[in-house]
Tab-separated table of C-alpha atoms and ligand atoms in Angstrom:
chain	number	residue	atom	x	y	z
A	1	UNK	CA	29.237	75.060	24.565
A	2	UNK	CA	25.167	75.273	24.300
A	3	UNK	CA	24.250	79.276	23.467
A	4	UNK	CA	21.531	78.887	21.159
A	5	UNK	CA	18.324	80.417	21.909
A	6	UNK	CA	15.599	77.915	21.692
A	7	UNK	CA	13.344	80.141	19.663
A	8	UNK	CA	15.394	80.820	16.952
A	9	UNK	CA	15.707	77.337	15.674
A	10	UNK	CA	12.091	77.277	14.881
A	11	UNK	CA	11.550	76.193	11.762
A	12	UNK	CA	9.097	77.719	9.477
A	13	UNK	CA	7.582	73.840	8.316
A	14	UNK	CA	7.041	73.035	12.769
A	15	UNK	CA	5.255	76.608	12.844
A	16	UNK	CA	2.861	75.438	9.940
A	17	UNK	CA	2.854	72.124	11.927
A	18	UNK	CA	-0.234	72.954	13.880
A	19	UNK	CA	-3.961	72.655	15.120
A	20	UNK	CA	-5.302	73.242	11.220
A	21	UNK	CA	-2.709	69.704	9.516
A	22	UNK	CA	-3.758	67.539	13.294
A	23	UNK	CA	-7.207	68.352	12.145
A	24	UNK	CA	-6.500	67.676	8.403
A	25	UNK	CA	-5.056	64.574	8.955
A	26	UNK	CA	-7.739	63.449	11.807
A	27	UNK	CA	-10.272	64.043	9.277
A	28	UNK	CA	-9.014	62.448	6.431
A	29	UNK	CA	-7.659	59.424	7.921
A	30	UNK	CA	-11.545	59.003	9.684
A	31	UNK	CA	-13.044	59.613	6.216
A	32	UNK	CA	-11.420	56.359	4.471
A	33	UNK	CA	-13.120	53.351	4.260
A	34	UNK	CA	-10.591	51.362	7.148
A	35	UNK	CA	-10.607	54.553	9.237
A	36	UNK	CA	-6.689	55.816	9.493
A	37	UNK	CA	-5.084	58.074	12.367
A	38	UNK	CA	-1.517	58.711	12.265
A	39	UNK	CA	0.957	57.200	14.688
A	40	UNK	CA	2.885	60.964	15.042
A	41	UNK	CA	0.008	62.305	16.774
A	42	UNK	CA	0.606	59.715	19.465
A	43	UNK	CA	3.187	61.771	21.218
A	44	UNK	CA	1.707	64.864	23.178
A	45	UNK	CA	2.320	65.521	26.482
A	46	UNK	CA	0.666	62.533	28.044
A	47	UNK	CA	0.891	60.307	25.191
A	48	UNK	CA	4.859	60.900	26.160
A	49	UNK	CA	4.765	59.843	29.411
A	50	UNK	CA	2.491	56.790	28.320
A	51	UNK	CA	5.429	55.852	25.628
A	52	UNK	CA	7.947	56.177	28.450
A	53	UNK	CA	5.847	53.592	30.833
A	54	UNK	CA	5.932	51.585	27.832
A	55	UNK	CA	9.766	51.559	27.239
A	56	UNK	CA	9.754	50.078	31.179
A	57	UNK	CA	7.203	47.614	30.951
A	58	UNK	CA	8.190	43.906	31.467
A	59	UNK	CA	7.071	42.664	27.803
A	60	UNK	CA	8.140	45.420	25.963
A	61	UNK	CA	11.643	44.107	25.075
A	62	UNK	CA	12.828	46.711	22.503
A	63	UNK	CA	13.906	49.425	24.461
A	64	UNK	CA	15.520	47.790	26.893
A	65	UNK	CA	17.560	45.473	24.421
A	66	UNK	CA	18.318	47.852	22.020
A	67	UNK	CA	20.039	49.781	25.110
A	68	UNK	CA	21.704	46.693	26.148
A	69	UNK	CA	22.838	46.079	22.403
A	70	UNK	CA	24.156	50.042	22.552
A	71	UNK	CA	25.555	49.441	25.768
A	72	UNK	CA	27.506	46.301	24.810
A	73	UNK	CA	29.010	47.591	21.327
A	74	UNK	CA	29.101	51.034	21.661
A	75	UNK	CA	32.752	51.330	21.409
A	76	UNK	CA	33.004	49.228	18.253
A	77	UNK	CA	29.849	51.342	16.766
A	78	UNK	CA	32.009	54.863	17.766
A	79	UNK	CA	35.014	53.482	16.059
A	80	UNK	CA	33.652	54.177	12.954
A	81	UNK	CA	33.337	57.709	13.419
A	82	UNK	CA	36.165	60.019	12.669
A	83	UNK	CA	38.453	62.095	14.769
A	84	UNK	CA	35.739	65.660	14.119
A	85	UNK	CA	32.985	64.416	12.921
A	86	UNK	CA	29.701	64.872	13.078
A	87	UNK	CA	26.814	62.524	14.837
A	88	UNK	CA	23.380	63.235	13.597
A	89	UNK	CA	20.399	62.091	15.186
A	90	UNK	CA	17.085	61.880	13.103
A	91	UNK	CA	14.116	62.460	16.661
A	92	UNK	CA	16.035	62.826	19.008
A	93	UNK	CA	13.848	63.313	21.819
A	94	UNK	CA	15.045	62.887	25.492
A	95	UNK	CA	18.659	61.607	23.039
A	96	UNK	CA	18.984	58.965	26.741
A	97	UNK	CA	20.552	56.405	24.146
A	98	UNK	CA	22.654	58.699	22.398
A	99	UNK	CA	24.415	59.108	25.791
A	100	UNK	CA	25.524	55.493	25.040
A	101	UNK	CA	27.432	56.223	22.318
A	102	UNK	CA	28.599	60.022	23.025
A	103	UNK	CA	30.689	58.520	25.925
A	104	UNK	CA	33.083	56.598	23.550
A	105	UNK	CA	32.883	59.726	21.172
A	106	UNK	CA	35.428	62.048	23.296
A	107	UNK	CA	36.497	63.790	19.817
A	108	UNK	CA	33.177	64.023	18.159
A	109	UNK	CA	33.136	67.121	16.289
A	110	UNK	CA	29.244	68.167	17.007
A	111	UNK	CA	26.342	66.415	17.885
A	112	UNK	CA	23.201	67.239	15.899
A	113	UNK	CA	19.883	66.709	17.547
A	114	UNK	CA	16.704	66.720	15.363
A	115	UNK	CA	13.779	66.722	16.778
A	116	UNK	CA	9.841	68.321	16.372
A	117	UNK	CA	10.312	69.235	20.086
A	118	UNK	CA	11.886	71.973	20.958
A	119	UNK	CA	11.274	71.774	24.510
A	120	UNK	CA	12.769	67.930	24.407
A	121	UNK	CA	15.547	69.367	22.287
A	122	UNK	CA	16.392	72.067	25.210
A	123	UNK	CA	16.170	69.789	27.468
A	124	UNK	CA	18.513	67.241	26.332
A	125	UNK	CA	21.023	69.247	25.226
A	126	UNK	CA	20.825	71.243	28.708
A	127	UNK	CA	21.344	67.613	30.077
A	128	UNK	CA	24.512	66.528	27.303
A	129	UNK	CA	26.251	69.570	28.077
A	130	UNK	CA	26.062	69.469	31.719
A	131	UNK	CA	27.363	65.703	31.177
A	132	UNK	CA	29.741	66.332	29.144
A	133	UNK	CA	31.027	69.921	29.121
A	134	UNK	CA	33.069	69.771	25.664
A	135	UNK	CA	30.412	68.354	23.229
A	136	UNK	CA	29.238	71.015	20.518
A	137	UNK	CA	25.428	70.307	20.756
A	138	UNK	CA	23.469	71.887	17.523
A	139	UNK	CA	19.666	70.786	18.212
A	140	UNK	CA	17.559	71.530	14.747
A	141	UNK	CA	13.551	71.655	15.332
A	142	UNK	CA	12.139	69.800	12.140
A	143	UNK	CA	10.600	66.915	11.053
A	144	UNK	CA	13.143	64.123	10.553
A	145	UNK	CA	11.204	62.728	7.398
A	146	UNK	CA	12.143	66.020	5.374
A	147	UNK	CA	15.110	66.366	3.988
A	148	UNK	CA	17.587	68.585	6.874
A	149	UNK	CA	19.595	71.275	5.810
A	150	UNK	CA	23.058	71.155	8.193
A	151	UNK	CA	24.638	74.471	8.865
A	152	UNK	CA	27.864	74.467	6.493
A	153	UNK	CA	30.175	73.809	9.176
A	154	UNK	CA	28.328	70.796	10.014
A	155	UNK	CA	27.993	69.851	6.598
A	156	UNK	CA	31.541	70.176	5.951
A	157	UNK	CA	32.392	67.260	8.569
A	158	UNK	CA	32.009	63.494	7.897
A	159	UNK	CA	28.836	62.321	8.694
A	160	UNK	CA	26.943	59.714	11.007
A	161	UNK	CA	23.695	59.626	11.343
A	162	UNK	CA	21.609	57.829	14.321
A	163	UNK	CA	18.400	56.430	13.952
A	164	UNK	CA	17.521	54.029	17.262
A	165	UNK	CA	14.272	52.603	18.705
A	166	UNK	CA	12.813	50.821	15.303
A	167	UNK	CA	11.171	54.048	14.604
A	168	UNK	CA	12.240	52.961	11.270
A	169	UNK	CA	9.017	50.563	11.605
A	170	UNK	CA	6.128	53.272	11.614
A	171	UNK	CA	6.784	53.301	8.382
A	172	UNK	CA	5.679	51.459	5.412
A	173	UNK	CA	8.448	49.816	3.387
A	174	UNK	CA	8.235	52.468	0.408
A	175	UNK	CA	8.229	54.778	2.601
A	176	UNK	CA	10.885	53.879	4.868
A	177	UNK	CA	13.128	53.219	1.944
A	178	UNK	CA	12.278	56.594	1.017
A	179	UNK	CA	13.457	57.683	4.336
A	180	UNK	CA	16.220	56.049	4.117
A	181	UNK	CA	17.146	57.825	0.809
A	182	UNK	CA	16.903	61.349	2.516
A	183	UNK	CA	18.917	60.544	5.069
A	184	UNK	CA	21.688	58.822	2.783
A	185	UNK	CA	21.355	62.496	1.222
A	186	UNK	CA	21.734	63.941	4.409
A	187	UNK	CA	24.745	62.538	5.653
A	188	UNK	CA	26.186	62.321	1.594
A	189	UNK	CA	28.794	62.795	0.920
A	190	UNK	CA	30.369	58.851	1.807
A	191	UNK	CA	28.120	59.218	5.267
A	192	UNK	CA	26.900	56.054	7.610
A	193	UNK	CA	23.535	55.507	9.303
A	194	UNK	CA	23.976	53.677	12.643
A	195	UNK	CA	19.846	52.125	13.176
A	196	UNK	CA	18.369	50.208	14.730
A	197	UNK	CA	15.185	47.376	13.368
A	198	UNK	CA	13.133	44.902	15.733
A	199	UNK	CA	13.379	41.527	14.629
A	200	UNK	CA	10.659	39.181	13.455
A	201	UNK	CA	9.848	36.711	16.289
A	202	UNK	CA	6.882	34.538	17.606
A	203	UNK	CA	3.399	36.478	17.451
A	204	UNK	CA	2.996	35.654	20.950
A	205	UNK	CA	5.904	37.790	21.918
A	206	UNK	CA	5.076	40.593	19.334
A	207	UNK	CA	1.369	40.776	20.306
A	208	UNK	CA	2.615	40.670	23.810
A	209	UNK	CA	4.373	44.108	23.646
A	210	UNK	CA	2.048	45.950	22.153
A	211	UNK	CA	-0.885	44.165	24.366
A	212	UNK	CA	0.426	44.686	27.975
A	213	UNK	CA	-1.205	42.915	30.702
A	214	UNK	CA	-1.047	46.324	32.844
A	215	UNK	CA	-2.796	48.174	29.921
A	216	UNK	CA	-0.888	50.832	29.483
A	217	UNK	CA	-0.025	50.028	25.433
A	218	UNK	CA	-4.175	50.754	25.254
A	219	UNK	CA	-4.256	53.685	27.449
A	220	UNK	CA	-1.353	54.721	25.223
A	221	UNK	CA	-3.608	53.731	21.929
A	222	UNK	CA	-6.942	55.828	23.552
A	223	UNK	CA	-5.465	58.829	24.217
A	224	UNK	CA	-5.601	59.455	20.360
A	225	UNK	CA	-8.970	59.612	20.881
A	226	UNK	CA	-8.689	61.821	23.736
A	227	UNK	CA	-6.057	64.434	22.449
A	228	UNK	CA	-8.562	64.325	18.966
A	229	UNK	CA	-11.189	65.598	21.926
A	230	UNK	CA	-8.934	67.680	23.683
A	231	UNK	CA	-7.522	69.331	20.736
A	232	UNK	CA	-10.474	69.142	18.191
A	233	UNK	CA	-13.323	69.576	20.284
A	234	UNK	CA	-13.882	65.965	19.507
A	235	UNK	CA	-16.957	63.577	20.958
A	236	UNK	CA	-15.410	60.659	21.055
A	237	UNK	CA	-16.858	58.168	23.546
A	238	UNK	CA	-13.280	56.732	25.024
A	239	UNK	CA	-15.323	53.796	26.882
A	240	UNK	CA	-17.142	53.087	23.631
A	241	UNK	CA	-13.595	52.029	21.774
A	242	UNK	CA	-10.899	48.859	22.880
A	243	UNK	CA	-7.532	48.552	22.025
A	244	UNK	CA	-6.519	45.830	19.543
A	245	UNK	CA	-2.642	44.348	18.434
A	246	UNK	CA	-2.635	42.128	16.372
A	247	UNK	CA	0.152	40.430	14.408
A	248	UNK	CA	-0.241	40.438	10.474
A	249	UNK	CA	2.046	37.719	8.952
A	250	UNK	CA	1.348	39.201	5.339
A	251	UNK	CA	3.140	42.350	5.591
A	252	UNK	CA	5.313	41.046	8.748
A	253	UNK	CA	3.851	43.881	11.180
A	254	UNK	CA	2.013	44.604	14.124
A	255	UNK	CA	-0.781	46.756	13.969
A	256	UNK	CA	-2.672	48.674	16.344
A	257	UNK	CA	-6.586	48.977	16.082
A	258	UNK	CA	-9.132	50.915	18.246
A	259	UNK	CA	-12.399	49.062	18.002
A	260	UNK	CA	-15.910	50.582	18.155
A	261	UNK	CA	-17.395	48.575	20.896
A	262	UNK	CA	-21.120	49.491	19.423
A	263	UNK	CA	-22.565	51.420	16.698
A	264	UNK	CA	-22.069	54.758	17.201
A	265	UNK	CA	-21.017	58.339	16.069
A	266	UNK	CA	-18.349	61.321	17.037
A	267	UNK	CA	-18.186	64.570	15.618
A	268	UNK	CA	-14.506	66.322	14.538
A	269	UNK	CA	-14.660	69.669	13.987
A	270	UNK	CA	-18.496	69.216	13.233
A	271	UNK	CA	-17.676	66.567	11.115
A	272	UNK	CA	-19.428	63.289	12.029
A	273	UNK	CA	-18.088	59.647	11.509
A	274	UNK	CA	-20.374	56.517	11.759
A	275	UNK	CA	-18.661	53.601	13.391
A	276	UNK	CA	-20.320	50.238	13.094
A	277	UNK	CA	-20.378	47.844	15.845
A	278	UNK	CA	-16.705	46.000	15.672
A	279	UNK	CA	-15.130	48.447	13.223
A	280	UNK	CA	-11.895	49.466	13.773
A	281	UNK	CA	-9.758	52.932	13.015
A	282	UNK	CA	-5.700	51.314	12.424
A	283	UNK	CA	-3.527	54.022	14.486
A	284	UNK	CA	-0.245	52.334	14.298
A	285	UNK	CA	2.189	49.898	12.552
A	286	UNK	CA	5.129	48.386	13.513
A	287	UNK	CA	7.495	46.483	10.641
A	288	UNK	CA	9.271	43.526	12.139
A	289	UNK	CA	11.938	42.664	10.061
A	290	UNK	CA	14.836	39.706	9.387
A	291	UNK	CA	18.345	40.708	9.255
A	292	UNK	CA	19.020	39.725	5.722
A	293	UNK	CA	15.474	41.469	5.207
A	294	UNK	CA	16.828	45.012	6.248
A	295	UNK	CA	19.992	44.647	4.865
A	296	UNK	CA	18.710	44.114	1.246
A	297	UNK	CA	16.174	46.492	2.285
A	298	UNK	CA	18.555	49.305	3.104
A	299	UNK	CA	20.941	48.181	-0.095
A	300	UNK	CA	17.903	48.984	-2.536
A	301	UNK	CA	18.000	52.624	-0.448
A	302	UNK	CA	21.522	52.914	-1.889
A	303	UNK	CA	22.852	52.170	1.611
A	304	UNK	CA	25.530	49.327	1.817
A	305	UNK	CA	25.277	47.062	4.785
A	306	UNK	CA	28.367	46.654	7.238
A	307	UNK	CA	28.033	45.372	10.777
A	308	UNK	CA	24.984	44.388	12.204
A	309	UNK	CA	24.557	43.864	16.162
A	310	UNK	CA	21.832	41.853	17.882
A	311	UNK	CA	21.090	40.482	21.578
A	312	UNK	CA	21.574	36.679	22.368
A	313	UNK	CA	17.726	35.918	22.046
A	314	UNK	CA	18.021	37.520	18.428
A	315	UNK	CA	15.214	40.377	19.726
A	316	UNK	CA	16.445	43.355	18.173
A	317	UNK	CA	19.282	44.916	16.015
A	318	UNK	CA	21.359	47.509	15.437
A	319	UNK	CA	22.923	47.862	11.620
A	320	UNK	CA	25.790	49.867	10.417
A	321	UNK	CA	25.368	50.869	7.085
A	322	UNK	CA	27.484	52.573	4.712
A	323	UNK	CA	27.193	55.333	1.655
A	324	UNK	CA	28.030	53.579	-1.419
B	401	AVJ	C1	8.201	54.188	18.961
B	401	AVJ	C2	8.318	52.921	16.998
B	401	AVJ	C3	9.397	52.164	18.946
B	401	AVJ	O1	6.566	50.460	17.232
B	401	AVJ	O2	7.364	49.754	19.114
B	401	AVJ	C4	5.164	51.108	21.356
B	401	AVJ	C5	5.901	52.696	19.475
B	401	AVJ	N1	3.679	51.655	19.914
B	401	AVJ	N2	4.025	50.511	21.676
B	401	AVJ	C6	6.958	50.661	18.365
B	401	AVJ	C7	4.941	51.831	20.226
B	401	AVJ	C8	3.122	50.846	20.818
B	401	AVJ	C9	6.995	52.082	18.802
B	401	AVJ	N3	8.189	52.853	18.433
């Protein structure tokens, strides 16, 4: 039931979304005084297939046990999903995990894919309908973190939205409660919000995932540094900068750091930025958080906690939240 062309979901904010705000953003993230880039610019072609080694690697536990979660509740999660409804996914991407669910879903109304690539978008829903033949696939191309406006016949049907993978922990806390806000709008009236948050744990573990012994977390890190080259005719010097995680207990997150190896300078856009020997530019966090943490977390988004899912090692959940 897929006959949408591609190119005429293109929204006008992803056309906007180009060369001139990656450069924007580059530039003023570099020109603070703890140099900033921005964790979305992580995912270009390569930096895609990095992420996927990363969802395979032996410490990085999330993936996998948030699919095992999925896997082992899924029919309890799609029980709370009416008879015509609609599922709405906020990045959808390659929607593998959504699979999970759609298979208990045999009278979902539509399934809404939002994503800021329309070529994963196409793809996927190429994939869902081949799967299964009956699902009404609607793929948006937009940024998640804006507020979506559904087509009215979507909008008319009761509303779940999906948000898996802790991609709720790029964010900072304001601004993942502000997240959470749009997407209560989204799905309003009375919708839920199936999502999924990693849980705290020991550092060791944490630092451990995002510090892989094969390297491929910092090969995943650097090629920031090489799309800003690629992209920007920027002069970085990728042997000149190491990948750091670290876990900081303060504000209960991982971060990832690139650290000048020596003092040195690279030019953006003829813009040049002085590194000092040891300084570091912060490209990513990730929010660990405890159950009771998210839950009053989403409650103070105007969300109201229902069930909440984890694994047997308490790695990762999965919370069901409700409209209130
Ligand atoms: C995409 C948000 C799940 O924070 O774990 C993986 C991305 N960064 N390794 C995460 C990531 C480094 C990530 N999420």
């Amino acid at each position: 039931m897929l006959n949408l062309d591609m190119r005429d979901l293109l929204s006008e904010r992803y056309a906007l979304e180009g060369e001139d705000e990656f450069a924007a953003a580059v530039i003023g993230g570099l020109s603070r005084p703890q140099k900033t880039l921005p964790c979305r610019y992580f995912y270009d072609a390569r930096g895609s297939e990095l992420f996927e080694e990363i969802t395979r690697l032996p410490e990085y536990y999330p993936t996998r046990t948030e699919a095992a979660i999925l896997e082992a509740h899924a029919g309890e999660m799609a029980a709370g999903v009416p008879r015509g409804g609609a599922l709405v996914e906020f990045g959808s991407g390659s929607s593998l995990k959504t699979e999970i669910l759609l298979r208990y879903l045999p009278r979902l109304g539509c399934y809404v894919s939002i994503d800021v690539s329309a070529s994963a978008l196409e793809d996927a829903a190429r994939r869902l309908t081949a799967r299964f033949p009956t699902l009404d696939v609607r793929p948006i191309v937009g940024d998640f973190s804006f507020p979506i406006v559904l087509p009215a016949d979507v909008a008319a049907r009761p509303k779940t939205g999906f948000f898996p993978g802790s991609t709720i922990g790029n964010f900072t806390p304001a601004e993942a409660q502000r997240l959470l806000r749009v997407f209560r709008a989204s799905l309003s009236p009375g919708g839920r919000l199936i999502v999924g948050a990693d849980l705290k744990k020991d550092p060791r573990t944490l630092v451990q995932a995002y510090d892989d012994a094969a390297g491929v977390t910092a090969a995943f890190n650097l090629n920031l540094l090489a799309r800003i080259n690629r992209e920007l005719g920027g002069s970085f010097d990728l042997t000149a900068f190491h990948h750091e995680a670290i876990y900081n207990p303060r504000d209960g997150r991982i971060e990832m750091h690139l650290v000048s190896t020596r003092p040195q300078e690279a030019a953006v856009r003829g813009r040049r930025f002085r590194f000092r020997q040891g300084e570091s530019i912060h490209t990513e966090n990730s929010y660990k958080y405890s159950i009771p943490q998210f839950q009053d977390f989403a409650r103070s988004a105007g969300w109201q906690p229902q069930r909440v899912w984890t694994d047997a090692a308490a790695l990762f959940s999965v919370h069901e939240l409700a409209s209130v």
